[in-house]
Coordinates of C-alpha atoms in Angstrom, one line a residue:
M17 CA 90.4 85.5 110.3
E18 CA 94.0 86.2 110.9
R19 CA 96.0 87.3 107.8
I20 CA 98.1 84.0 108.0
D21 CA 94.9 82.0 107.9
L22 CA 93.5 84.1 105.0
L23 CA 96.9 83.6 103.2
K24 CA 96.8 79.8 103.6
A25 CA 93.2 79.8 102.4
W26 CA 94.1 81.8 99.3
V27 CA 97.2 79.5 98.6
A28 CA 94.8 76.4 98.9
T29 CA 92.8 77.9 96.1
L30 CA 95.9 78.0 93.8
Y31 CA 97.1 74.4 94.9
P32 CA 93.9 72.5 95.7
D33 CA 94.3 69.1 97.3
T34 CA 98.0 69.7 97.9
A35 CA 99.8 69.4 101.2
F36 CA 101.8 72.6 101.3
E37 CA 103.8 74.3 104.1
V38 CA 104.0 77.8 104.7
E39 CA 107.0 79.4 106.7
F40 CA 107.9 82.9 107.6
A41 CA 110.5 84.3 105.2
A42 CA 111.0 87.9 105.8
A43 CA 109.3 91.3 106.8
D44 CA 109.7 94.8 105.5
A45 CA 110.2 98.0 107.4
D46 CA 106.6 98.9 106.2
F47 CA 103.5 96.4 106.6
R48 CA 104.5 93.8 104.0
R49 CA 105.5 90.3 105.1
Y50 CA 106.8 87.5 103.0
F51 CA 106.3 83.7 103.5
R52 CA 107.9 80.8 101.7
L53 CA 105.5 78.2 100.4
V54 CA 107.0 74.7 100.2
L55 CA 105.1 72.2 97.9
P56 CA 105.5 68.5 98.2
D57 CA 107.9 68.1 95.2
G58 CA 110.3 70.5 96.9
V59 CA 109.4 73.6 94.7
T60 CA 109.1 76.8 96.7
R61 CA 107.4 80.1 96.1
I62 CA 107.2 83.3 98.0
V63 CA 103.9 84.6 99.1
M64 CA 103.6 88.5 99.7
D65 CA 101.2 89.7 102.4
A66 CA 100.4 93.3 101.9
P67 CA 97.3 94.3 103.9
P68 CA 95.1 96.1 101.4
D69 CA 94.0 98.7 104.0
K70 CA 97.7 99.7 104.5
M71 CA 99.4 98.8 101.1
N72 CA 98.7 99.0 97.4
T73 CA 100.3 96.4 95.4
E74 CA 99.8 98.3 92.1
R75 CA 103.1 100.1 92.4
Y76 CA 105.0 96.8 92.9
V77 CA 103.5 95.3 89.8
H78 CA 104.4 98.5 87.7
V79 CA 107.9 98.8 88.8
R80 CA 108.4 95.1 88.3
E81 CA 107.4 95.4 84.7
V82 CA 109.8 98.6 84.4
F83 CA 112.8 96.6 85.9
A84 CA 112.1 93.5 83.9
M85 CA 115.4 93.7 82.2
V86 CA 117.0 92.4 85.4
N87 CA 116.5 89.5 87.7
V88 CA 113.3 90.4 89.5
P89 CA 110.9 87.8 90.8
A90 CA 108.0 86.8 88.4
I91 CA 104.5 87.3 89.6
L92 CA 102.7 84.0 89.4
A93 CA 99.4 84.9 90.9
R94 CA 97.8 87.9 92.5
D95 CA 94.8 88.7 94.6
A96 CA 94.7 92.5 94.8
E97 CA 91.5 92.6 96.9
Q98 CA 93.0 90.5 99.6
G99 CA 96.6 92.0 99.2
F100 CA 98.4 88.6 98.3
M101 CA 100.8 87.8 95.6
L102 CA 102.4 84.6 94.7
L103 CA 106.0 85.3 93.4
E104 CA 109.2 83.4 92.1
D105 CA 111.5 82.4 94.9
L106 CA 114.9 83.8 94.3
G107 CA 116.5 81.7 97.1
R108 CA 117.6 82.1 100.6
V109 CA 121.0 83.8 100.4
T110 CA 121.1 87.5 100.4
Y111 CA 124.2 89.4 99.4
L112 CA 124.5 90.6 102.9
S113 CA 124.7 87.0 104.2
A114 CA 127.2 86.1 101.5
L115 CA 129.4 89.0 102.3
Q116 CA 129.3 88.3 105.8
H117 CA 130.1 84.7 105.3
D118 CA 133.2 85.3 103.3
E119 CA 135.1 88.5 104.4
R120 CA 137.9 88.2 101.5
E121 CA 138.1 91.5 99.8
V122 CA 138.4 89.9 96.4
V123 CA 135.0 88.2 97.1
H124 CA 133.3 91.4 98.2
K125 CA 134.6 93.3 95.1
H126 CA 133.4 90.5 92.7
L127 CA 129.8 90.6 94.2
L128 CA 129.6 94.3 94.3
L129 CA 130.7 94.7 90.6
E130 CA 128.2 92.1 89.7
A131 CA 125.6 94.4 91.6
V132 CA 127.1 97.5 89.9
D133 CA 126.5 95.7 86.4
T134 CA 122.8 95.1 87.4
L135 CA 122.5 98.7 88.4
I136 CA 123.8 100.0 85.2
D137 CA 121.3 97.7 83.3
I138 CA 118.4 99.3 85.3
Q139 CA 119.7 102.9 84.6
K140 CA 120.3 102.3 80.8
A141 CA 116.6 101.7 80.6
S142 CA 115.8 105.1 82.2
R143 CA 113.4 107.5 80.6
P144 CA 111.1 110.2 82.1
G145 CA 107.5 109.9 82.8
V146 CA 107.6 106.3 83.8
L147 CA 108.2 106.5 87.6
P148 CA 107.6 109.3 90.0
E149 CA 110.0 112.3 90.1
Y150 CA 112.5 112.2 92.9
D151 CA 112.4 116.1 92.9
A152 CA 113.3 118.8 95.5
A153 CA 110.0 118.4 97.3
L154 CA 110.5 114.7 98.0
L155 CA 114.1 115.1 98.7
T156 CA 113.3 117.8 101.3
R157 CA 110.5 115.8 102.9
E158 CA 113.0 113.0 103.4
L159 CA 115.6 115.3 104.8
N160 CA 113.1 116.6 107.3
L161 CA 112.8 113.1 109.0
F162 CA 116.1 113.8 110.6
P163 CA 115.2 116.8 112.7
E164 CA 111.6 115.4 113.3
W165 CA 112.4 111.8 114.3
F166 CA 116.2 111.6 115.1
C167 CA 116.7 114.8 116.8
A168 CA 113.3 115.3 118.5
K169 CA 112.5 111.8 119.3
E170 CA 115.6 109.7 119.3
L171 CA 117.9 112.3 121.0
G172 CA 115.0 114.0 122.7
Q173 CA 116.5 117.4 121.5
P174 CA 114.3 119.4 119.2
L175 CA 116.5 121.9 117.3
S176 CA 117.0 125.2 118.9
F177 CA 116.7 128.5 117.0
A178 CA 120.5 128.6 116.3
Q179 CA 120.6 125.0 115.5
K180 CA 117.6 125.4 113.0
K181 CA 119.6 128.0 111.3
L182 CA 122.5 125.6 110.8
W183 CA 120.2 123.1 109.5
D184 CA 118.6 125.5 107.0
A185 CA 121.9 126.7 105.8
G186 CA 123.1 123.0 105.4
V187 CA 119.9 122.0 103.3
K188 CA 120.1 125.3 101.3
A189 CA 123.6 124.2 100.2
L190 CA 122.8 120.6 99.7
L191 CA 119.6 120.4 97.7
P192 CA 120.7 122.4 94.5
A193 CA 123.7 120.0 94.1
L194 CA 121.2 117.0 94.3
T195 CA 118.6 118.3 92.0
S196 CA 121.2 119.4 89.4
Q197 CA 122.5 115.9 88.9
A198 CA 121.5 113.9 85.8
R199 CA 118.5 111.7 86.3
A200 CA 118.0 108.0 86.0
F201 CA 115.7 105.2 87.3
V202 CA 116.3 105.0 91.1
H203 CA 115.6 101.7 93.0
R204 CA 115.8 103.8 96.1
D205 CA 116.8 100.8 98.4
F206 CA 119.5 99.2 96.3
I207 CA 121.2 97.6 99.3
V208 CA 122.9 94.1 99.8
R209 CA 119.9 93.0 101.9
N210 CA 117.6 93.6 98.9
L211 CA 120.1 91.6 96.5
M212 CA 120.0 87.8 96.2
L213 CA 122.7 85.4 95.4
T214 CA 121.4 83.6 92.3
P215 CA 123.0 82.0 89.4
G216 CA 124.3 84.3 86.7
R217 CA 123.2 87.6 88.0
P218 CA 121.9 89.0 91.4
G219 CA 118.3 88.9 92.1
V220 CA 116.7 92.2 92.9
L221 CA 114.0 92.7 95.6
D222 CA 112.1 95.5 97.3
F223 CA 111.9 97.8 94.1
Q224 CA 108.4 99.1 94.6
D225 CA 109.3 102.6 95.7
A226 CA 111.5 103.3 92.6
V227 CA 111.6 106.8 91.2
Y228 CA 113.3 109.0 88.6
G229 CA 116.0 111.0 90.2
P230 CA 119.8 111.5 90.9
V231 CA 122.0 109.1 89.0
S232 CA 124.4 108.6 92.1
Y233 CA 121.6 107.6 94.5
D234 CA 121.7 103.9 94.1
L235 CA 125.4 103.5 94.2
V236 CA 125.4 105.3 97.5
S237 CA 122.9 102.9 98.8
L238 CA 125.1 99.9 97.8
L239 CA 128.4 101.3 99.2
R240 CA 127.3 103.1 102.2
D241 CA 125.3 100.3 103.8
A242 CA 123.5 100.0 107.1
F243 CA 124.6 96.6 107.9
I244 CA 128.1 96.2 106.5
E245 CA 130.8 98.8 106.1
W246 CA 133.9 99.0 103.8
D247 CA 136.9 101.4 104.3
E248 CA 137.2 104.4 102.3
E249 CA 139.8 103.1 99.7
F250 CA 137.6 100.1 98.9
V251 CA 134.5 102.2 98.4
L252 CA 136.4 104.6 96.2
D253 CA 137.6 101.7 94.1
V254 CA 134.1 100.3 93.5
A255 CA 132.8 103.7 92.9
V256 CA 135.6 104.4 90.2
R257 CA 134.7 101.1 88.5
Y258 CA 131.0 101.9 88.3
W259 CA 131.9 105.4 87.0
E260 CA 134.0 103.7 84.3
K261 CA 131.3 101.2 83.4
A262 CA 128.6 104.1 83.4
R263 CA 130.7 106.2 81.1
A264 CA 131.1 103.2 78.8
A265 CA 127.4 102.7 78.8
N266 CA 126.8 106.4 77.9
L267 CA 125.0 107.0 81.3
P268 CA 124.7 110.8 82.3
V269 CA 127.4 110.7 84.8
P270 CA 130.1 113.5 85.1
A271 CA 133.0 113.3 82.8
D272 CA 135.3 114.2 85.7
I273 CA 135.8 111.5 88.4
D274 CA 136.3 114.1 91.1
A275 CA 133.0 115.6 90.1
F276 CA 131.3 112.3 90.3
W277 CA 132.9 111.5 93.7
R278 CA 131.5 114.9 95.0
D279 CA 128.0 113.9 93.6
F280 CA 128.3 110.6 95.4
E281 CA 129.4 112.0 98.7
W282 CA 126.7 114.8 98.7
M283 CA 124.0 112.4 97.6
G284 CA 125.0 110.3 100.6
V285 CA 124.6 113.2 103.0
Q286 CA 120.9 113.3 101.9
R287 CA 120.4 109.6 102.2
H288 CA 122.1 109.3 105.6
L289 CA 120.1 112.0 107.1
K290 CA 116.9 110.4 105.7
V291 CA 117.8 106.9 106.9
A292 CA 118.8 108.1 110.5
G293 CA 115.3 109.7 110.6
I294 CA 113.8 106.5 109.3
F295 CA 115.3 104.1 111.6
A296 CA 114.4 106.5 114.6
R297 CA 110.8 106.7 113.4
L298 CA 110.6 102.8 113.1
H299 CA 111.3 102.6 116.8
H300 CA 109.4 105.6 118.1
R301 CA 106.3 105.3 116.0
D302 CA 106.2 101.8 114.9
G303 CA 107.8 100.0 117.7
K304 CA 110.3 98.2 115.4
D305 CA 113.9 98.1 117.0
K306 CA 115.5 96.1 114.3
Y307 CA 117.3 99.1 112.7
R308 CA 117.9 101.3 115.6
A309 CA 121.3 100.1 116.5
E310 CA 122.6 100.9 113.0
I311 CA 122.0 104.8 113.4
P312 CA 125.5 105.5 114.7
R313 CA 127.0 104.1 111.4
F314 CA 125.1 106.9 109.6
I315 CA 126.1 109.5 112.0
R316 CA 129.7 108.5 111.2
Y317 CA 129.2 108.6 107.4
L318 CA 127.6 112.0 108.0
K319 CA 130.4 113.5 109.9
K320 CA 133.2 112.2 107.7
T321 CA 131.5 113.8 104.6
T322 CA 130.3 117.1 106.0
R323 CA 133.6 117.9 107.5
R324 CA 135.2 117.6 104.0
Y325 CA 133.3 120.3 102.3
G326 CA 133.1 123.9 103.4
E327 CA 129.6 124.4 102.0
L328 CA 128.4 121.6 104.4
A329 CA 130.1 123.0 107.5
P330 CA 126.7 124.0 109.0
L331 CA 125.6 120.4 108.9
Y332 CA 128.9 119.3 110.5
Q333 CA 128.6 121.7 113.2
L334 CA 125.1 120.7 113.8
L335 CA 126.0 117.1 114.1
V336 CA 129.0 117.7 116.6
Q337 CA 126.5 119.7 118.7
L338 CA 124.0 116.8 118.8
T339 CA 126.2 113.8 119.1
G340 CA 129.7 115.2 120.3
P341 CA 132.9 115.8 118.6
D342 CA 134.1 112.1 118.5
E343 CA 133.4 110.1 115.4
D344 CA 133.9 106.4 116.5
D345 CA 130.8 104.3 117.0
A346 CA 131.3 103.9 120.7
S347 CA 131.3 107.6 121.3
V348 CA 128.0 108.1 119.3
G349 CA 126.6 105.1 121.1
R350 CA 127.6 106.6 124.5
V351 CA 125.8 110.0 123.5
F352 CA 122.6 108.1 122.5
S353 CA 122.7 106.1 125.8
A354 CA 123.1 109.1 128.0
T355 CA 120.3 110.9 126.1
R356 CA 117.9 108.0 126.7
L357 CA 118.9 107.8 130.3
S358 CA 118.2 111.4 130.8
S359 CA 114.7 111.0 129.0
G360 CA 113.8 108.2 131.2
E361 CA 113.9 105.5 128.3

């Protein structure tokens, strides 16, 4: 049977003799899909489809309990053998759609500060030994997605010997600054697409890959987004407000705001390199084009940050060699297009 038929048959065991409807709700970058179950009385639920030969839902269940202090969906039923889970429905409005619907800065700031409060609630519960370590080995594996998938596959330009030296020098400067940051629970994809506009406080989704790592990581995810972009002054303002709230909550952020901002920016370099690699991999390995058009935004983020810090100059030089000296989206897009044309794509 097709997965959707198996899913409907499973739902029928939960709601026997009930005329329910099942509609597609969302899909993740991995193999998970979500469907909205609509019952005759109008009540809705979300059904997760995680094929058991490709996914393990144990991690989702565990992290859901760890993050139970915030608004995460309740698990109402589960069939681990088939890879199905019935979840509370947190609604249809993501933070991303709410922010795109109303572009007033005051609205954006209000919603982001609500997200910041939720993030701080998660971080206040942090303790070691509960989630996997976001250590140097994992950070490095993620960084290496950039040369492997963005450079070699997306651009069709495997790093030359000289470029590899620039890359190694940049990573050597970057990693110690990341691993020396204080540690906290890290959602790992705390973005506006994974936050839901729900009464009282945001709903939090897609948390199953959470780890224990650098305290600045999730704030970077929130404020340096793939699908929406704010100017530097706005980002700095929200980051300062987070820092003030974190200090008040006794979270282990630096006592000096300049030191915190540097942590934030350097953490962003790691994340942006990783995301550019992941988005390229989704296209070239998995045949998913949904995120490919957003890669230039991350290249722009990277150039703006790496040119500010002398220690990161090798990465800036590498980025310029790969994508050209201009930093606007159009110029980066032209480089990508020319590369694809030359490679026959």
